[in-house]
XYZ file of C-alpha atoms in Angstrom:
345
model
C -0.211 0.102 0.294
C 1.280 3.057 -0.991
C 1.955 5.803 1.518
C 1.035 8.736 -0.035
C 3.137 12.497 0.921
C 1.677 15.607 1.676
C 2.657 17.936 -1.477
C 4.305 21.091 0.614
C 1.417 22.438 2.144
C -1.170 23.145 -0.620
C -2.829 19.733 0.703
C -2.304 17.776 -2.299
C -1.124 14.196 -1.458
C 1.434 12.356 -3.653
C 2.571 9.138 -3.528
C 6.524 8.698 -2.998
C 8.328 7.844 -6.429
C 7.164 10.259 -9.171
C 7.298 9.079 -12.628
C 10.003 11.259 -15.079
C 8.957 10.994 -18.675
C 11.878 12.071 -19.696
C 13.021 9.021 -21.334
C 9.230 8.995 -23.308
C 10.244 9.693 -26.878
C 13.320 9.827 -29.712
C 15.473 10.622 -26.934
C 14.511 7.514 -25.311
C 12.647 5.270 -25.884
C 10.922 6.287 -29.487
C 7.440 3.279 -28.735
C 4.236 5.210 -28.224
C 2.629 1.971 -26.639
C 5.609 0.978 -25.042
C 5.896 4.027 -23.150
C 1.764 4.133 -22.328
C 2.395 0.566 -21.263
C 5.718 1.346 -18.824
C 3.171 4.624 -17.743
C 0.506 2.551 -16.973
C 1.971 -0.011 -14.730
C 3.557 2.502 -12.618
C -0.696 3.569 -12.066
C -0.986 0.595 -10.751
C 1.339 0.565 -8.849
C -0.092 3.248 -6.979
C 2.090 6.102 -8.456
C 0.374 9.080 -9.079
C 2.532 11.935 -9.967
C 4.195 12.340 -13.582
C 6.860 15.046 -14.694
C 7.142 15.808 -17.750
C 8.198 19.484 -19.879
C 7.893 20.787 -22.986
C 10.922 19.800 -24.405
C 11.907 16.556 -23.489
C 11.921 14.932 -27.421
C 9.980 18.339 -28.779
C 6.944 18.210 -26.917
C 7.287 14.070 -28.136
C 7.170 13.021 -24.519
C 4.104 15.393 -23.848
C 2.181 13.920 -26.535
C 3.153 10.069 -24.631
C 1.750 10.814 -21.366
C -1.759 12.319 -22.686
C -2.402 9.241 -24.168
C -1.323 7.593 -21.549
C -4.081 9.276 -19.644
C -7.041 9.565 -21.693
C -9.764 7.502 -21.221
C -10.601 8.050 -17.254
C -6.853 8.264 -15.564
C -5.702 11.753 -15.666
C -8.096 12.873 -13.370
C -6.634 11.137 -10.474
C -2.966 11.417 -12.138
C -1.261 14.992 -10.176
C 0.204 16.278 -13.724
C 3.256 17.868 -13.558
C 5.278 19.876 -16.744
C 7.810 22.502 -17.559
C 8.682 25.292 -19.324
C 12.157 27.268 -20.164
C 13.796 25.571 -22.994
C 14.512 26.336 -26.345
C 11.456 24.852 -28.724
C 12.598 26.391 -32.010
C 15.049 28.343 -33.859
C 12.850 32.254 -32.973
C 14.857 33.592 -30.616
C 11.388 33.874 -28.530
C 10.413 30.546 -28.428
C 11.647 29.972 -25.274
C 12.302 31.459 -21.742
C 10.645 32.922 -18.370
C 8.748 35.465 -20.706
C 5.108 36.901 -19.941
C 5.033 36.451 -23.694
C 6.508 32.638 -23.758
C 4.212 31.507 -20.866
C 0.666 32.271 -22.290
C 2.155 30.909 -25.958
C 3.627 27.368 -23.829
C 1.395 26.748 -22.088
C -1.003 26.274 -24.772
C 1.034 23.973 -26.872
C 1.667 21.576 -23.364
C -2.484 22.157 -22.766
C -3.258 19.990 -26.168
C 0.213 17.822 -25.914
C -1.162 16.674 -22.949
C -4.800 16.262 -23.889
C -6.036 18.012 -20.687
C -7.060 21.651 -19.622
C -5.156 21.595 -17.247
C -2.098 21.008 -15.704
C -1.445 20.462 -12.326
C 1.884 21.948 -11.759
C 3.810 24.259 -14.404
C 7.294 24.464 -13.437
C 10.095 27.139 -14.373
C 12.358 24.767 -15.466
C 15.550 26.914 -15.046
C 16.699 30.193 -14.216
C 16.206 32.995 -16.336
C 18.460 35.990 -14.612
C 17.807 38.251 -17.103
C 13.817 37.966 -16.710
C 12.006 39.443 -14.050
C 10.756 37.234 -11.682
C 8.107 38.531 -11.140
C 6.781 39.224 -14.811
C 6.864 35.039 -15.007
C 5.212 35.235 -11.434
C 2.516 37.296 -13.235
C 2.266 35.396 -15.801
C 1.995 32.222 -14.153
C -0.518 34.022 -11.610
C -2.360 34.711 -14.488
C -2.860 31.528 -15.145
C -3.996 30.118 -12.169
C -6.737 32.246 -12.108
C -7.720 31.765 -15.646
C -8.138 27.801 -14.164
C -5.211 26.608 -16.712
C -2.557 25.847 -14.059
C -3.215 24.261 -9.856
C 0.234 25.889 -8.677
C 3.642 26.892 -9.493
C 6.353 25.264 -9.009
C 10.796 25.652 -10.231
C 13.205 23.944 -11.291
C 17.104 23.592 -10.336
C 17.090 27.579 -8.614
C 19.531 28.663 -6.617
C 18.317 29.563 -2.705
C 18.261 32.677 -3.142
C 15.776 32.421 -6.266
C 13.622 30.580 -3.712
C 13.184 33.325 -1.551
C 13.270 36.236 -3.910
C 10.399 34.387 -5.136
C 8.288 33.640 -2.119
C 9.420 37.866 -1.021
C 7.861 38.542 -4.624
C 4.946 36.550 -4.414
C 4.438 38.654 -0.389
C 4.721 42.120 -1.919
C 3.759 42.102 -5.502
C 0.299 39.534 -5.055
C 1.654 36.558 -6.763
C 0.270 33.099 -6.671
C 3.340 31.640 -4.455
C 5.831 28.960 -5.768
C 5.317 25.766 -4.221
C 7.988 23.010 -5.059
C 11.326 23.091 -6.201
C 13.375 20.115 -8.212
C 16.211 20.102 -7.795
C 19.123 17.458 -8.715
C 19.363 14.781 -5.574
C 21.214 11.976 -4.859
C 23.583 10.142 -2.709
C 26.351 11.596 -5.611
C 25.307 14.619 -5.567
C 24.706 16.300 -1.361
C 24.882 19.584 -2.660
C 21.196 21.032 -1.297
C 21.315 20.144 1.356
C 23.819 23.195 2.390
C 21.406 25.756 1.971
C 18.553 24.234 -0.483
C 17.107 21.886 1.916
C 16.213 24.132 4.618
C 14.728 26.245 2.458
C 12.131 24.782 1.442
C 11.530 23.303 4.829
C 11.419 27.214 6.315
C 9.105 28.054 3.518
C 6.984 24.571 3.468
C 7.728 23.901 -0.294
C 7.466 20.511 -1.236
C 10.646 18.998 -2.537
C 10.852 16.790 -5.558
C 14.938 15.762 -6.859
C 15.354 14.679 -10.555
C 18.082 12.366 -11.108
C 18.565 10.342 -7.608
C 20.385 7.781 -9.905
C 23.336 10.279 -10.229
C 22.499 9.577 -14.348
C 22.629 5.978 -14.309
C 25.562 6.460 -11.654
C 23.971 4.549 -9.498
C 22.286 1.203 -11.897
C 24.048 -0.724 -10.271
C 26.116 -1.164 -13.920
C 29.270 1.402 -13.112
C 31.567 -0.621 -10.843
C 35.427 -0.744 -10.204
C 37.332 -3.188 -12.327
C 34.285 -3.981 -15.289
C 33.923 -2.120 -18.470
C 32.823 1.187 -18.824
C 28.958 0.388 -19.706
C 27.508 2.244 -23.073
C 24.072 4.765 -22.901
C 21.998 7.422 -24.314
C 23.361 9.922 -21.870
C 26.872 8.643 -21.759
C 26.514 9.437 -25.634
C 24.926 13.093 -24.986
C 26.955 14.186 -22.278
C 30.535 12.545 -23.168
C 32.232 14.559 -20.473
C 29.979 13.884 -17.391
C 31.032 9.875 -17.728
C 34.420 9.955 -18.968
C 36.513 7.974 -16.293
C 39.401 9.602 -16.461
C 38.343 12.356 -15.213
C 38.939 13.075 -11.834
C 35.461 13.803 -10.541
C 33.897 11.003 -12.746
C 37.481 8.291 -10.828
C 35.667 9.499 -7.419
C 31.980 9.167 -8.265
C 33.118 5.212 -9.528
C 34.553 4.848 -6.509
C 31.696 6.339 -4.674
C 29.485 4.066 -6.144
C 31.286 0.521 -6.657
C 31.460 0.964 -2.469
C 28.167 1.741 -1.957
C 26.674 -1.420 -3.969
C 29.142 -3.316 -1.225
C 27.164 -1.321 1.274
C 23.850 -2.451 -0.250
C 24.214 -5.896 -1.001
C 25.587 -5.589 3.193
C 22.347 -4.363 3.506
C 20.468 -7.209 1.442
C 19.238 -4.333 -1.853
C 20.375 -3.630 -4.534
C 22.163 -0.399 -5.542
C 18.803 0.973 -7.028
C 17.228 0.202 -4.391
C 19.575 1.694 -1.975
C 19.586 5.642 -3.623
C 16.514 5.563 -4.264
C 15.936 4.882 -0.761
C 18.440 7.196 0.546
C 16.731 10.561 -1.297
C 13.662 9.560 -0.021
C 15.123 9.534 3.505
C 15.301 12.804 4.230
C 12.864 14.858 5.522
C 12.792 18.029 2.993
C 11.989 15.788 0.274
C 8.157 14.724 -0.613
C 8.523 12.510 -4.283
C 11.855 11.256 -5.817
C 11.696 11.440 -9.842
C 12.541 8.287 -11.060
C 12.936 7.810 -15.272
C 12.871 4.125 -16.281
C 13.098 3.843 -20.380
C 12.654 0.430 -20.165
C 10.031 -1.755 -18.180
C 12.629 -3.969 -16.735
C 14.617 -0.116 -15.207
C 10.782 0.440 -13.778
C 10.194 -2.940 -12.261
C 13.863 -2.117 -10.065
C 12.601 1.083 -8.745
C 8.807 0.488 -7.897
C 9.377 -1.285 -3.994
C 12.105 1.490 -3.140
C 9.045 3.827 -1.809
C 8.842 1.531 0.898
C 11.862 1.165 2.047
C 13.883 2.639 4.989
C 17.395 3.033 5.955
C 18.786 2.258 9.170
C 20.608 4.596 11.207
C 23.689 2.174 10.534
C 23.451 2.553 6.356
C 22.495 5.925 7.154
C 26.346 6.267 8.556
C 27.983 4.396 6.436
C 26.370 6.589 3.235
C 28.273 10.078 5.142
C 31.445 7.893 5.365
C 31.816 7.217 1.377
C 29.722 10.586 0.543
C 30.022 13.118 3.296
C 26.617 15.783 4.196
C 26.518 18.705 1.617
C 29.112 17.513 -0.779
C 29.011 16.814 -4.735
C 31.779 14.734 -6.490
C 31.180 17.009 -9.515
C 29.382 19.954 -10.202
C 28.090 19.252 -12.883
C 25.825 17.017 -11.389
C 24.708 20.223 -9.977
C 22.859 20.715 -13.025
C 22.484 24.430 -13.722
C 25.528 27.017 -13.148
C 24.966 30.334 -13.130
C 26.240 32.714 -15.392
C 28.126 34.417 -11.847
C 30.251 31.402 -12.736
C 29.895 30.683 -16.067
C 30.694 33.505 -17.566
C 33.984 35.570 -16.903
C 32.632 39.168 -17.940
C 30.187 39.096 -15.094
C 34.178 38.407 -13.071
C 35.813 41.219 -14.922
C 36.003 44.771 -14.130
C 35.733 45.402 -17.812
C 38.419 47.232 -19.868
C 38.432 51.830 -21.178
């Protein structure tokens, strides 16, 4: 029996596992019928929370989710999607502006085959766009009944606080959730983001709890590097020769041995660890195949002992990211050298 968790302070209840749909479509599983079967299996198991985004396979993921929820399943699902990423050559077919939001929400509603989106999320920050512009447009959509709640993804703690301030001072709808990267190998959000979320009563729905596949059990010392679509698309993130990835391999191997001693798979250990933190609402799983889904479904019922949690802390200390690439977003203040240097005259 699934034990549903409060979604922040909204009164909504969601399953501890959220089905992420990033791998449905050409980016992962191009077979629509097979993807629909995977979604139905997840719903039948008790998962009532599905997350996608307009940029996943250029909207095809949303279309697949819409097919899966047709025929009466929509009402019992908390449906989340996201906007921000580029969907065309036009420079205005992206971002966090009112112009794009009011246009793109209609596209997402059409692809999803629904009249409303439960959680509409800002996929990434956009420092050049006034956050009040974004929240104003999203608040209007709430008042129009097209979306129910507003969320963010991969925002800095200061940006989360700014959103709360804008809502209070300017009469906007409040952001109710944050979707950050979080896994045993990427624990940086424990330092500040998770305490901030708890302070404001936000739901937290972490992505990549398996660290992009590093905690799937396939990465072991002395074994050949497994082939994967993610490794092909993000070579630097999976290059075993880099020091940061060598550290991840060491940690993944140690965690796999710990999982075996605890009578668990590494996948179960990794997901149970994320769900153990009191600030976490629901962990996003992103299966590409039915086999991958089945290997993850039971993790929501597992509780780790204090001893196991203490041993995990020794392998990867609290608040530590083994690789900066796993933070999901590098703010312009770090990525743009011009912002750190005085102009020359």
